[in-house]
Short mmCIF file of C-alpha atoms and ligand atoms in Angstrom, two decimals:
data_model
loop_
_atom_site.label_atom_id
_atom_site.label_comp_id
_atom_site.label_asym_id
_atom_site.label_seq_id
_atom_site.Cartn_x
_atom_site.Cartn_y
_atom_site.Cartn_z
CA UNK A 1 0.00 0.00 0.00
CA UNK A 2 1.01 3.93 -0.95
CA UNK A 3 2.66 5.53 2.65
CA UNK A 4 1.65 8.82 1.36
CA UNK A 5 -0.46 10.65 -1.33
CA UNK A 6 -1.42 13.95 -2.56
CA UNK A 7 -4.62 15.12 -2.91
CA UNK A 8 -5.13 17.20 -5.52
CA UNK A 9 -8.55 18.72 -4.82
CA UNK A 10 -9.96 21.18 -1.89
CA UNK A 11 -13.35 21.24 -0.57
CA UNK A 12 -15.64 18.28 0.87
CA UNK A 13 -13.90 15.41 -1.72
CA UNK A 14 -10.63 16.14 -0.24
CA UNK A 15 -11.32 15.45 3.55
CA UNK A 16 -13.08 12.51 2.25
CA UNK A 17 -10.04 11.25 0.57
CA UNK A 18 -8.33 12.28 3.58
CA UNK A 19 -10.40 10.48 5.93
CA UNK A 20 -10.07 7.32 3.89
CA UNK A 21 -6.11 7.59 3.67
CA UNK A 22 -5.99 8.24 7.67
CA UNK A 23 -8.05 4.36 8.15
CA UNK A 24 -5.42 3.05 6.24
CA UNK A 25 -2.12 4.68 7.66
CA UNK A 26 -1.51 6.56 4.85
CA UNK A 27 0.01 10.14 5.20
CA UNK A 28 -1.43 12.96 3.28
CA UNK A 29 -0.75 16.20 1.59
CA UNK A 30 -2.78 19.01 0.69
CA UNK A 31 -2.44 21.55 -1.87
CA UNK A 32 -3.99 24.82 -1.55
CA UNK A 33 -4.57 27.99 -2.83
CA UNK A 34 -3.97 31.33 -1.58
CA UNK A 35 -7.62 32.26 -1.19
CA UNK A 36 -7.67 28.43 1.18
CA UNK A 37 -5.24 29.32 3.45
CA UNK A 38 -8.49 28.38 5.78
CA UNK A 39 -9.59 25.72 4.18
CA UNK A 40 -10.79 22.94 6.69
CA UNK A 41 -8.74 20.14 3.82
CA UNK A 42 -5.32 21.62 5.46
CA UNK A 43 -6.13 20.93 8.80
CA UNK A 44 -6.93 17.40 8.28
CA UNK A 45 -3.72 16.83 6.05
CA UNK A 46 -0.26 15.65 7.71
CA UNK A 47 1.22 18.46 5.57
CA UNK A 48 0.17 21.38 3.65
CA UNK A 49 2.20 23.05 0.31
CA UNK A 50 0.44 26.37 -1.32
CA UNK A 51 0.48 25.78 -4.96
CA UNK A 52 -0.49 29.76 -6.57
CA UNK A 53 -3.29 32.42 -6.69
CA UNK A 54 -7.50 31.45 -6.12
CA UNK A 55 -7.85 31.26 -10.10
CA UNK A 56 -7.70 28.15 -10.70
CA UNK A 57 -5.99 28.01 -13.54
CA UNK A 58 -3.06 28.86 -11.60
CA UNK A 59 -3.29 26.34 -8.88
CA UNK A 60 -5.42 23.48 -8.97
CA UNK A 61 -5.86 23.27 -12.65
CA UNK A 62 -1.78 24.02 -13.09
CA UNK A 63 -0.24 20.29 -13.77
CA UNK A 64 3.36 21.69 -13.16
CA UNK A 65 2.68 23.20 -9.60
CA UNK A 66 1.08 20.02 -8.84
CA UNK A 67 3.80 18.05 -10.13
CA UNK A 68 6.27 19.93 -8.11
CA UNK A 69 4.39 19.79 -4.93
CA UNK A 70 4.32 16.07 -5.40
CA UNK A 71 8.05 15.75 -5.97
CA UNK A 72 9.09 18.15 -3.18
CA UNK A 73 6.62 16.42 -0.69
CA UNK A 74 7.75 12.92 -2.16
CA UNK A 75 4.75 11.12 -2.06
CA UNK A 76 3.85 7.53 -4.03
CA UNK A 77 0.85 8.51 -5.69
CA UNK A 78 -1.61 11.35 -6.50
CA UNK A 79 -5.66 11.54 -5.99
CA UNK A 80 -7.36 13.82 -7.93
CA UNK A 81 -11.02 13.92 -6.30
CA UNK A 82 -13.46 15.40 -8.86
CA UNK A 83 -12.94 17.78 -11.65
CA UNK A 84 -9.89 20.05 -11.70
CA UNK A 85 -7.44 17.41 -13.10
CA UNK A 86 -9.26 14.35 -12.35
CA UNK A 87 -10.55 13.18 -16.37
CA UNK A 88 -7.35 14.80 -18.01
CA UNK A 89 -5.35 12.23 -19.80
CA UNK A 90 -2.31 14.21 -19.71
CA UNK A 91 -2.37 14.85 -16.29
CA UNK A 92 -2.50 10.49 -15.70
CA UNK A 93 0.49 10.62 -18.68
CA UNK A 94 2.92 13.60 -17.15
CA UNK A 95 2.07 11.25 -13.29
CA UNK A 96 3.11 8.20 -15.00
CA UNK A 97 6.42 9.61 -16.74
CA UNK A 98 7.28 11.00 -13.17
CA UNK A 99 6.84 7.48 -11.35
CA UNK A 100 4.27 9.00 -9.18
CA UNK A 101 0.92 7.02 -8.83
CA UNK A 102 -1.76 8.26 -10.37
CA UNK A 103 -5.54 6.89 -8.67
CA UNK A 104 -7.54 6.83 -11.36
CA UNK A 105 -7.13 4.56 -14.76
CA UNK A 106 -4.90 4.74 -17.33
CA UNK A 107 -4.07 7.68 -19.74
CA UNK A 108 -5.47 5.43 -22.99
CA UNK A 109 -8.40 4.60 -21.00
CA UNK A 110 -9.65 7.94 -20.08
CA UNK A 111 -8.81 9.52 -23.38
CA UNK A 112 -11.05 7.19 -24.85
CA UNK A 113 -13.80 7.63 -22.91
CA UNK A 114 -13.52 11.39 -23.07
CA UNK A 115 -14.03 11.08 -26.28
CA UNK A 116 -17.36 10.39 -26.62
CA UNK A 117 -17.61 8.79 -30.20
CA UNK A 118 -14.62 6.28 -29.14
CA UNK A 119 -16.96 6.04 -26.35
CA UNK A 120 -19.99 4.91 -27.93
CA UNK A 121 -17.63 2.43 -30.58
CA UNK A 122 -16.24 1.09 -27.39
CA UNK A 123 -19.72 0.20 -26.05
CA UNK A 124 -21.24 -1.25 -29.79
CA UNK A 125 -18.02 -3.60 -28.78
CA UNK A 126 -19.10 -4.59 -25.76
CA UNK A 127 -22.70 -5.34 -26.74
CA UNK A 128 -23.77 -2.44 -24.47
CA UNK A 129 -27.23 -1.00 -25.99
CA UNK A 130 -26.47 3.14 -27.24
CA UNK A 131 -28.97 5.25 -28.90
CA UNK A 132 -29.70 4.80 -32.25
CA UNK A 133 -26.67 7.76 -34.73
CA UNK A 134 -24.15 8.34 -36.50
CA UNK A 135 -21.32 5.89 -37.18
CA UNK A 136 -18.78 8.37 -35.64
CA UNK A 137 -17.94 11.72 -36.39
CA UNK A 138 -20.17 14.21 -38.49
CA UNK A 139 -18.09 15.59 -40.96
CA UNK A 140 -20.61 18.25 -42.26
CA UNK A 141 -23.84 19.33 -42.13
CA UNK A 142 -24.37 17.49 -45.80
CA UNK A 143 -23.71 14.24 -44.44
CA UNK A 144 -25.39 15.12 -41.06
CA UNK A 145 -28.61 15.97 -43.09
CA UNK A 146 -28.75 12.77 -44.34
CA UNK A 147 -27.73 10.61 -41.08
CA UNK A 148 -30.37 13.01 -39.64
CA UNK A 149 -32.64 11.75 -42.25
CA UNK A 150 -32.11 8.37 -42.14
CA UNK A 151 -32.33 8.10 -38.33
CA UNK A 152 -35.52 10.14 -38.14
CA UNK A 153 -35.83 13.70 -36.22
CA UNK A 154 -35.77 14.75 -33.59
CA UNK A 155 -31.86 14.20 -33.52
CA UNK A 156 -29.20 15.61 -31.03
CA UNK A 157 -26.38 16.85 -32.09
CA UNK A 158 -23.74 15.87 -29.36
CA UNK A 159 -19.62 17.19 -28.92
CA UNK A 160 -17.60 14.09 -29.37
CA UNK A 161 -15.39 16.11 -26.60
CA UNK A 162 -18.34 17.37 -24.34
CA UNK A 163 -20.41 16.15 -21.37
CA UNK A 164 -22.26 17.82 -18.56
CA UNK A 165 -24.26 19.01 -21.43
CA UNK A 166 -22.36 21.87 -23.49
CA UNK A 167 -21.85 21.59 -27.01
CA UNK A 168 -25.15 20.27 -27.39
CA UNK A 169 -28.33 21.29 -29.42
CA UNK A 170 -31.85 18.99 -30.20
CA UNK A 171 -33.30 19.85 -34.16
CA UNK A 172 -36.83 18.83 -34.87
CA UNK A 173 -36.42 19.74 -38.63
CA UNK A 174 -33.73 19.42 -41.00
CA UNK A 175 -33.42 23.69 -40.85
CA UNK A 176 -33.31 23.07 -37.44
CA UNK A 177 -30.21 20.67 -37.55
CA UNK A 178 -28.57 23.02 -39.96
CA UNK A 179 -28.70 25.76 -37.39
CA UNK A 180 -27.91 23.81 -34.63
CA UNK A 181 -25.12 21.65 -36.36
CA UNK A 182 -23.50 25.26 -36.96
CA UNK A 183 -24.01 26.40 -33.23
CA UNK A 184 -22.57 23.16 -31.51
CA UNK A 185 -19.31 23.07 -33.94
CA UNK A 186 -18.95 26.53 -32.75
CA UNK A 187 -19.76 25.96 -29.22
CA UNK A 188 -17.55 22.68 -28.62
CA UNK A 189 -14.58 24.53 -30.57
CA UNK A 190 -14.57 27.47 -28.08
CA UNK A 191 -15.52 25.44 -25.30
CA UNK A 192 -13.38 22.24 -25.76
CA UNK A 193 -10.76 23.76 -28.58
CA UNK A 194 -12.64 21.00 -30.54
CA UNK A 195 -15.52 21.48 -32.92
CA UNK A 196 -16.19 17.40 -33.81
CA UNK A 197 -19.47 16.49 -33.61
CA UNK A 198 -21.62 13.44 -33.88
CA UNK A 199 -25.97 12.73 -34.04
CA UNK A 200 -27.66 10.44 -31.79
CA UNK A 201 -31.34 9.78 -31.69
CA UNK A 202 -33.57 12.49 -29.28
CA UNK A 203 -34.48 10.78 -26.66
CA UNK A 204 -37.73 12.25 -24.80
CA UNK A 205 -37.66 13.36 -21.57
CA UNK A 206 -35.37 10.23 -20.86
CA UNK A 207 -34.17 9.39 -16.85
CA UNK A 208 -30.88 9.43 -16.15
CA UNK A 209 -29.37 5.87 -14.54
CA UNK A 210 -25.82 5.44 -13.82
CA UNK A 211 -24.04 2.16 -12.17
CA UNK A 212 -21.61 2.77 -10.09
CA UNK A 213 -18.22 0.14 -10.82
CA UNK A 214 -14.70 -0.83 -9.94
CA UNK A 215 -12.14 -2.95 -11.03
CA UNK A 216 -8.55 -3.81 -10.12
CA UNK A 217 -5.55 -4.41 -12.07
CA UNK A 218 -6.18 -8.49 -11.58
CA UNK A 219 -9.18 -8.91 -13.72
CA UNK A 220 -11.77 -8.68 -11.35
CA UNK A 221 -14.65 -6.00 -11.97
CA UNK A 222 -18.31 -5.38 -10.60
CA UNK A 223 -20.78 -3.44 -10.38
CA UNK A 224 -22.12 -1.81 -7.43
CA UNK A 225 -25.90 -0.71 -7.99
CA UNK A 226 -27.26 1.93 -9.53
CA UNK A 227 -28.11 5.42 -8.97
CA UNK A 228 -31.27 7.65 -10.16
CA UNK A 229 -29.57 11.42 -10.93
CA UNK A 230 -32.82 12.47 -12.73
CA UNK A 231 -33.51 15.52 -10.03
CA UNK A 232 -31.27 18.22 -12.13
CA UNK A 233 -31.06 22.10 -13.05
CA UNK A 234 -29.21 22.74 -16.17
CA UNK A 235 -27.37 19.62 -15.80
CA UNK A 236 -26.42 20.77 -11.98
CA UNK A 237 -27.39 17.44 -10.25
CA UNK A 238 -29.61 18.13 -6.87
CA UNK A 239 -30.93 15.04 -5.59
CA UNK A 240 -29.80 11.59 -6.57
CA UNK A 241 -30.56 8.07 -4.41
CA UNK A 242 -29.69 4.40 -4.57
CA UNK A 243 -30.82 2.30 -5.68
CA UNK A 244 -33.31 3.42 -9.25
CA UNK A 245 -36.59 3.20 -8.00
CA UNK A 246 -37.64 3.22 -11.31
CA UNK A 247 -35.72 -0.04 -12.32
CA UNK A 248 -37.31 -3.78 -12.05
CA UNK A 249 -34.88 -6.52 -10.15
CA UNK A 250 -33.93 -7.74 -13.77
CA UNK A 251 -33.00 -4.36 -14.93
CA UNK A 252 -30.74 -3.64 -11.86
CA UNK A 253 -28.93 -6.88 -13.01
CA UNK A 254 -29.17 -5.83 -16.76
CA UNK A 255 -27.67 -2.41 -16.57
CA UNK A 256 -24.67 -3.65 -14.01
CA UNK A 257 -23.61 -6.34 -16.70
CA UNK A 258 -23.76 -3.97 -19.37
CA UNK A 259 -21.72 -1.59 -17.22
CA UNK A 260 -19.26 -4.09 -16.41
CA UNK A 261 -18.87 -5.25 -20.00
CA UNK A 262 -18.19 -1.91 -21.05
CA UNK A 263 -15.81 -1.42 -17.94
CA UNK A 264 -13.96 -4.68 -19.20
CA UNK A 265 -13.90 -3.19 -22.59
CA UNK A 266 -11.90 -0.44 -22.09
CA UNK A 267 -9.08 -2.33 -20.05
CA UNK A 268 -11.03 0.29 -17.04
CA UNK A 269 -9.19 0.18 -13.34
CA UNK A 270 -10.47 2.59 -10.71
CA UNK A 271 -13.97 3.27 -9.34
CA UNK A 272 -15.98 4.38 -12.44
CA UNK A 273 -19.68 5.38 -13.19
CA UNK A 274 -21.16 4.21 -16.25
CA UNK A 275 -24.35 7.39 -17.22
CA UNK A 276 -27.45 5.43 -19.12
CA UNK A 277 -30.34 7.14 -20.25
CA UNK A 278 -33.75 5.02 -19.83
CA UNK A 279 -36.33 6.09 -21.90
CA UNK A 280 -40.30 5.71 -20.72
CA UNK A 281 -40.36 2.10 -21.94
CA UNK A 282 -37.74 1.20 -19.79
CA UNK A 283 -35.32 0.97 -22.66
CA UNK A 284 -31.38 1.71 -21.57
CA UNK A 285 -28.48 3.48 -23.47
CA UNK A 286 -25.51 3.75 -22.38
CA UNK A 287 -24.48 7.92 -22.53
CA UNK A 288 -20.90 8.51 -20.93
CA UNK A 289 -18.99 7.19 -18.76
CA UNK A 290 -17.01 8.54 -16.22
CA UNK A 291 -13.35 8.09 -14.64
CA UNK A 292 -13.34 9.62 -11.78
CA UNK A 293 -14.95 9.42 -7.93
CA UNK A 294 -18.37 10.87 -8.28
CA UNK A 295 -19.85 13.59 -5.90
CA UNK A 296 -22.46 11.04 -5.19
CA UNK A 297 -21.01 8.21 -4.83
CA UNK A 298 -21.99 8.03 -0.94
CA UNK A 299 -25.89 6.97 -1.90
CA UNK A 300 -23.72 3.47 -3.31
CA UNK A 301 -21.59 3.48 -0.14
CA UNK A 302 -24.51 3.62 2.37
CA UNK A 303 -26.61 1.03 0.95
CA UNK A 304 -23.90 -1.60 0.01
CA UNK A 305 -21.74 -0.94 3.24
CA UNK A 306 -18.15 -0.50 0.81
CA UNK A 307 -16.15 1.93 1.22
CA UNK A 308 -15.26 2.98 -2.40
CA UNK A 309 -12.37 5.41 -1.41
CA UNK A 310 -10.78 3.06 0.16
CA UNK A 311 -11.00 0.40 -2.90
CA UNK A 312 -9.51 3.40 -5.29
CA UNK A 313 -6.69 3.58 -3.19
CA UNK A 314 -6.31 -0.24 -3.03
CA UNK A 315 -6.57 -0.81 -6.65
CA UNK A 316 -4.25 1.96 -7.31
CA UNK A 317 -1.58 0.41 -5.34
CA UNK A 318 -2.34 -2.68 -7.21
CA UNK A 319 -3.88 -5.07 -4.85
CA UNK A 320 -7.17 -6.60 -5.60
CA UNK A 321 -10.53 -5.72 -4.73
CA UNK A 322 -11.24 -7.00 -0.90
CA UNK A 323 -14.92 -7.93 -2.36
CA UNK A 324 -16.63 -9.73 -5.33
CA UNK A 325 -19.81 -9.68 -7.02
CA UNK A 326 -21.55 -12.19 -4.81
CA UNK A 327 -20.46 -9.87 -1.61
CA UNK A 328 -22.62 -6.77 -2.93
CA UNK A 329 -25.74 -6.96 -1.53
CA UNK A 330 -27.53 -3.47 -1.64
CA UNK A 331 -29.39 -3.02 1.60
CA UNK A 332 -32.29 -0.25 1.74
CA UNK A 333 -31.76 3.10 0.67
CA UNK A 334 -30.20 5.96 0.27
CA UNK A 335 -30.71 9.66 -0.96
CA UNK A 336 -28.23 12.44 -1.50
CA UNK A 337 -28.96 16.21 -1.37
CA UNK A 338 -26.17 18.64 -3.07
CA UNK A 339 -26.40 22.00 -1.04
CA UNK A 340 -25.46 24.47 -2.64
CA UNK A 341 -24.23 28.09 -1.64
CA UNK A 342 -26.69 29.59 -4.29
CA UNK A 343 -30.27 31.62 -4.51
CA UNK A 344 -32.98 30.02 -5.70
CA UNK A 345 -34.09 33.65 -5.62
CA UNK A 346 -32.10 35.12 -8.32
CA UNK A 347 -31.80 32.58 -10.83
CA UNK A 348 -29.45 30.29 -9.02
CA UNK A 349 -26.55 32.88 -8.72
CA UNK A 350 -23.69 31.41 -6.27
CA UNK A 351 -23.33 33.22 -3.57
CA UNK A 352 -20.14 32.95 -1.97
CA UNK A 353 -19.51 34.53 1.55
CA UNK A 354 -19.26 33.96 5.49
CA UNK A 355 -21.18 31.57 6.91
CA UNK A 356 -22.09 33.04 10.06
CA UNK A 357 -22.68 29.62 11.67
CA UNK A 358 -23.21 26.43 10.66
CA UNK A 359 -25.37 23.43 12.41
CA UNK A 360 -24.96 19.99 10.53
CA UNK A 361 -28.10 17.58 10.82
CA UNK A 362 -26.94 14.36 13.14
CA UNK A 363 -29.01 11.59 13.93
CA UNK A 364 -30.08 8.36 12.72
CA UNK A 365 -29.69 7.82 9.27
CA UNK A 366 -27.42 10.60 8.42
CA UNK A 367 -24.03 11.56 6.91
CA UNK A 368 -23.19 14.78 6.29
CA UNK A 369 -19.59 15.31 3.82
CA UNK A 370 -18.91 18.96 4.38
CA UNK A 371 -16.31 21.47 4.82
CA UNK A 372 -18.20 23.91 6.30
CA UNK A 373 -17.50 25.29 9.44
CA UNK A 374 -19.05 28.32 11.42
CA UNK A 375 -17.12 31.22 10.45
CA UNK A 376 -16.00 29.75 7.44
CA UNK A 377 -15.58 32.27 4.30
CA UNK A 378 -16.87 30.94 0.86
CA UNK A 379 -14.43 31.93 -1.82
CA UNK A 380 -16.24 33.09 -5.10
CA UNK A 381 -13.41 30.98 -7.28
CA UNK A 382 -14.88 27.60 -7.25
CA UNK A 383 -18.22 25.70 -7.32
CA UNK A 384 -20.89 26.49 -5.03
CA UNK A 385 -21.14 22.59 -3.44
CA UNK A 386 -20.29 23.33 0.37
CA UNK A 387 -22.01 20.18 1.64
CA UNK A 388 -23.74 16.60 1.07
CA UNK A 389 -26.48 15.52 3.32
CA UNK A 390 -27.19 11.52 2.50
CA UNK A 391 -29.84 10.03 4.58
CA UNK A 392 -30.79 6.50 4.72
CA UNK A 393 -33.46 4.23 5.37
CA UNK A 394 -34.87 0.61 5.09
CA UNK A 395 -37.03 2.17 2.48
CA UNK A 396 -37.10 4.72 0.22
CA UNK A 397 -40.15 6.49 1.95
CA UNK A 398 -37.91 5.70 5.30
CA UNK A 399 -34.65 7.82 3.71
CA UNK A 400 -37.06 10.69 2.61
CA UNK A 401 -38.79 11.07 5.74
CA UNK A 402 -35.07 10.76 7.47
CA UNK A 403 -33.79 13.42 4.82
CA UNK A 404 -36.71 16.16 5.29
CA UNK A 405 -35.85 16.27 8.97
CA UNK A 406 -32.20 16.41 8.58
CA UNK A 407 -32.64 19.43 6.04
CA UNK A 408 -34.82 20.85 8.23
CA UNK A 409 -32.72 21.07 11.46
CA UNK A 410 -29.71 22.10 8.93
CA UNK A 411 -28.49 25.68 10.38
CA UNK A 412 -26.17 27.85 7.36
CA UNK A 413 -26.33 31.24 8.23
CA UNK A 414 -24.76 34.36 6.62
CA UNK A 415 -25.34 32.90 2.94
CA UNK A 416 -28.21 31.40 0.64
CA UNK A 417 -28.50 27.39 -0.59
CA UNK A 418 -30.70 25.29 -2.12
CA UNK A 419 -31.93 23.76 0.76
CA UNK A 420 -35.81 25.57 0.68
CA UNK A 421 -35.82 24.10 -2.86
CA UNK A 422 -34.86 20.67 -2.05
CA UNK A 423 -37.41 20.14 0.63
CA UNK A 424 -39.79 21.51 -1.54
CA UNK A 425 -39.30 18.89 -4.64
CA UNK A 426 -39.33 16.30 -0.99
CA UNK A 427 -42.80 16.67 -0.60
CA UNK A 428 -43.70 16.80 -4.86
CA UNK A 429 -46.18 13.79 -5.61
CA UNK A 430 -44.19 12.99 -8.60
CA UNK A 431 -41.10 12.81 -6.16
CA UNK A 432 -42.38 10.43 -3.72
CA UNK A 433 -44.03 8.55 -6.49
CA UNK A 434 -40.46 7.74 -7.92
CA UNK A 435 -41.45 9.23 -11.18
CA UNK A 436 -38.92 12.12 -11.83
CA UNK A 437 -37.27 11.63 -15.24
CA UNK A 438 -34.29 14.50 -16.66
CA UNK A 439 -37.48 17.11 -17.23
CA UNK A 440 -39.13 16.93 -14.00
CA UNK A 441 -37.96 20.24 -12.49
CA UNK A 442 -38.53 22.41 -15.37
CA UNK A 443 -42.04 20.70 -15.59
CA UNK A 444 -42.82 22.11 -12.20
CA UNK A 445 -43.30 25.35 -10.71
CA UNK A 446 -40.87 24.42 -8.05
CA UNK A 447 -38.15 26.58 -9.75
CA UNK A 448 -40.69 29.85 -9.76
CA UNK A 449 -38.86 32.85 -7.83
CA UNK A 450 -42.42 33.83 -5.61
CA UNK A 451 -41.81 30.45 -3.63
C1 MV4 B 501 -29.33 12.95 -24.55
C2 MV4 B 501 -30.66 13.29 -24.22
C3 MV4 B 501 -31.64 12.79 -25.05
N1 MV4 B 501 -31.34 12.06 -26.13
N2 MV4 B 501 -29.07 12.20 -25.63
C4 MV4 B 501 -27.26 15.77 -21.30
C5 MV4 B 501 -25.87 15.75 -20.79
C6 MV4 B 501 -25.11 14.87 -21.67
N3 MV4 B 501 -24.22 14.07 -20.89
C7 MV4 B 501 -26.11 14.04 -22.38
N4 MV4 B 501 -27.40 14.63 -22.12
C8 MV4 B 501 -28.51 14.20 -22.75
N5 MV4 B 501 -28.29 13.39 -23.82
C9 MV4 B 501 -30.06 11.77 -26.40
N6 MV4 B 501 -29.77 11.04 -27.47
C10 MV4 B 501 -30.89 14.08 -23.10
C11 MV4 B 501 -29.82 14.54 -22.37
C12 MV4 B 501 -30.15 15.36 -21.23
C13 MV4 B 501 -29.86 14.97 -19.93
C14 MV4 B 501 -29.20 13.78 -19.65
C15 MV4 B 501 -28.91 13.41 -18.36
C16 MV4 B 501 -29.28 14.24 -17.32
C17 MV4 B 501 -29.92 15.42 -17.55
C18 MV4 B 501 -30.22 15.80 -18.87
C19 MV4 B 501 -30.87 17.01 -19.09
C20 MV4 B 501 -31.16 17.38 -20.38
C21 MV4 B 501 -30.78 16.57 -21.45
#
């Protein structure tokens, strides 16, 4: 096993990396920028290096300052949480030319499944369903026009380097896709310095079902469950539980296989979440997938008892998994809510600040992953997540019953969150019904400002 890591991420994902290194003996670093000289991640570290200014760009987006830090603190391997550096194949290459550790999979697997066309061959492959589009990349809207055609609108035009939804535009018509096959190029090449596009399908109003896997360097690799991630503003996730209440026992089983498959496919190590859509019929397509530790991967953790931060680091130092298929037996369940420092008043703005004092919700059925603290001073540089409440329960009614009180007894003061929205959509009939698919929110008047 590593003796000590970096971790190259602030906020909640580091202390939980850090509290997963400190079980296991492991020392730990953390990075920081200049506007986290008070982050709570440094005083849960064994040491501390400041790597540049709040922009990120200079600090924990800057792959030489990391590198350095690593090589003057002379640790064995690197974790990279969530965003920043965690998906960037170069980052994984530059770690692996340095002989420092990199937790996460290999350079060649996460450049193919960044790209998302390579993607989508990778799952035809591995007999994983996708949606119905073009063989590949669109080379112009001629060609597009016809794939368009031939596939039947609505289409989506989709950014072969995108996700999280940029780059993206539906057409209903073929004047439509001409417009929007213009806009995407245009949008992926400023956004992604890469204008390649490809056409899938529309799917309607479709829910969005991930499984959650992991696999070691010895062969072995299973799934852990699924997750429903439906509950979503502008591709901003804000509630998301385990497992799909939508699925059927054999779908559970169905969608983990396919998962794994692709996982398998791809010559995938690390914890990794493989994004389906499921359309009303209960038909499943695989849509991304993703190489990195999720922000909710706790939902998994609290109804199959594993520890999946622990397994990354495992895995990374290339032992095998301490658990196989037949050991995951998802118990009750789980639901996450994403508070965010940000006013469902004015349009969702973030609203960084000092948070006057802050009361975390304890009791029975609760974890809270924070780095809040009373006192604490939001800086305006990074997202807006300052805290995960997960609640669980033998049942799904059980965990939202659990979850409602726990966001009610939740004390932030000083700053605004999402918190008054999130026990609203709580108590939603189409909520407790299990029925929210990707268009629920927007369907509702739940996002009105006179609330
Ligand atoms: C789709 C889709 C419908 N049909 N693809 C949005 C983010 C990106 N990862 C893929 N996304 C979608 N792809 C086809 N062929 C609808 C979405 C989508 C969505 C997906 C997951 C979660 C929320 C969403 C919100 C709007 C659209």
């Amino acid at each position: 096993m590593f003796t000590r890591i970096l971790v190259a991420n602030r906020g909640e994902i580091a202390l939980r990396v850090i509290r997963a290194c400190r079980e296991l003996g492991i020392e730990t670093v953390a990075v920081y920028s200049e506007v986290d000289e008070d982050a709570l991640h440094l005083r849960y570290a064994d040491e501390t290096i400041c790597i540049g200014p709040g922009s990120s760009s200079k600090s924990y987006l800057d792959i030489p300052r990391i590198i350095a830090a690593a090589e003057i603190a002379n640790v064995d391997a690197i974790h990279p949480g969530y965003g920043f550096l965690a998906e960037n194949p170069r980052f994984a290459e530059i770690c692996r030319s340095c002989k420092i550790g990199f937790i996460g999979p290999s350079p060649e697997t996460m450049a193919n499944m960044g790209d998302k066309a390579k993607a989508r061959e990778v799952a035809m492959s591995a007999d994983v369903p996708i949606v119905p589009g073009s063989d590949g990349i669109v080379p112009d809207d001629k060609e597009g026009c016809r794939v368009a055609e031939e596939i039947g609108y609505p289409v989506m035009i989709k950014a072969v380097a995108g996700g999280g939804g940029r780059g993206m535009r539906v057409a209903h018509s073929e004047l439509a896709f001409l417009n929007g096959y213009a806009a995407a190029k245009t949008e992926a090449e400023a956004a992604f310095g890469n204008g390649d596009v490809y056409i899938e399908k529309f799917v309607e109003r479709p829910h969005h079902v991930e499984v959650q896997i992991m696999a070691d360097t010895h062969g072995n690799c299973v799934y852990l469950g699924d997750r429903e991630c439906s509950v979503q503003r502008r591709h901003q996730k804000l509630i998301e539980e385990a497992p799909a209440p939508l699925l059927t026992d054999e779908l559970h089983v169905r969608m983990g296989q396919a998962a794994v498959r692709l996982a398998r496919e791809s010559n995938y190590v690390n914890a990794g979440t493989v994004e389906f859509l499921v359309d009303k019929d209960l038909n499943f397509y695989f849509m991304e997938m993703n190489a990195r530790i999720q922000v909710e991967h706790p939902v998994t953790e609290e109804v199959t008892g594993i520890d999946i931060v622990r397994e990354q680091l495992h895995v990374a130092a290339g032992e095998p998994l301490s658990f196989s298929q037949n050991d995951v037996l998802p118990k009750g369940h789980a639901i996450e809510c994403r508070i965010n420092a940000e006013d469902p008043t004015k349009g969702f703005r973030p609203c960084p600040g000092k948070v006057s004092l802050f009361v975390p919700p304890g009791g029975r059925g609760v974890r809270v992953d924070s780095h809040l603290y009373s006192g604490y001073r939001i800086p305006p540089h990074y997202d807006s997540l300052i805290a995960k409440v997960i609640a669980r329960g033998e049942t799904r009614r059980e965990a939202i019953d659990v979850m409602k009180r726990a966001l009610q007894e939740t004390i932030i003061e000083g700053i605004a969150t999402t918190i008054p929205l999130q026990l609203r959509i709580l108590d939603h009939a189409d909520f407790l019904s299990g029925k929210v698919d990707t268009g629920f929110l927007d369907s509702t008047s739940l996002l009105d400002e006179d609330h």
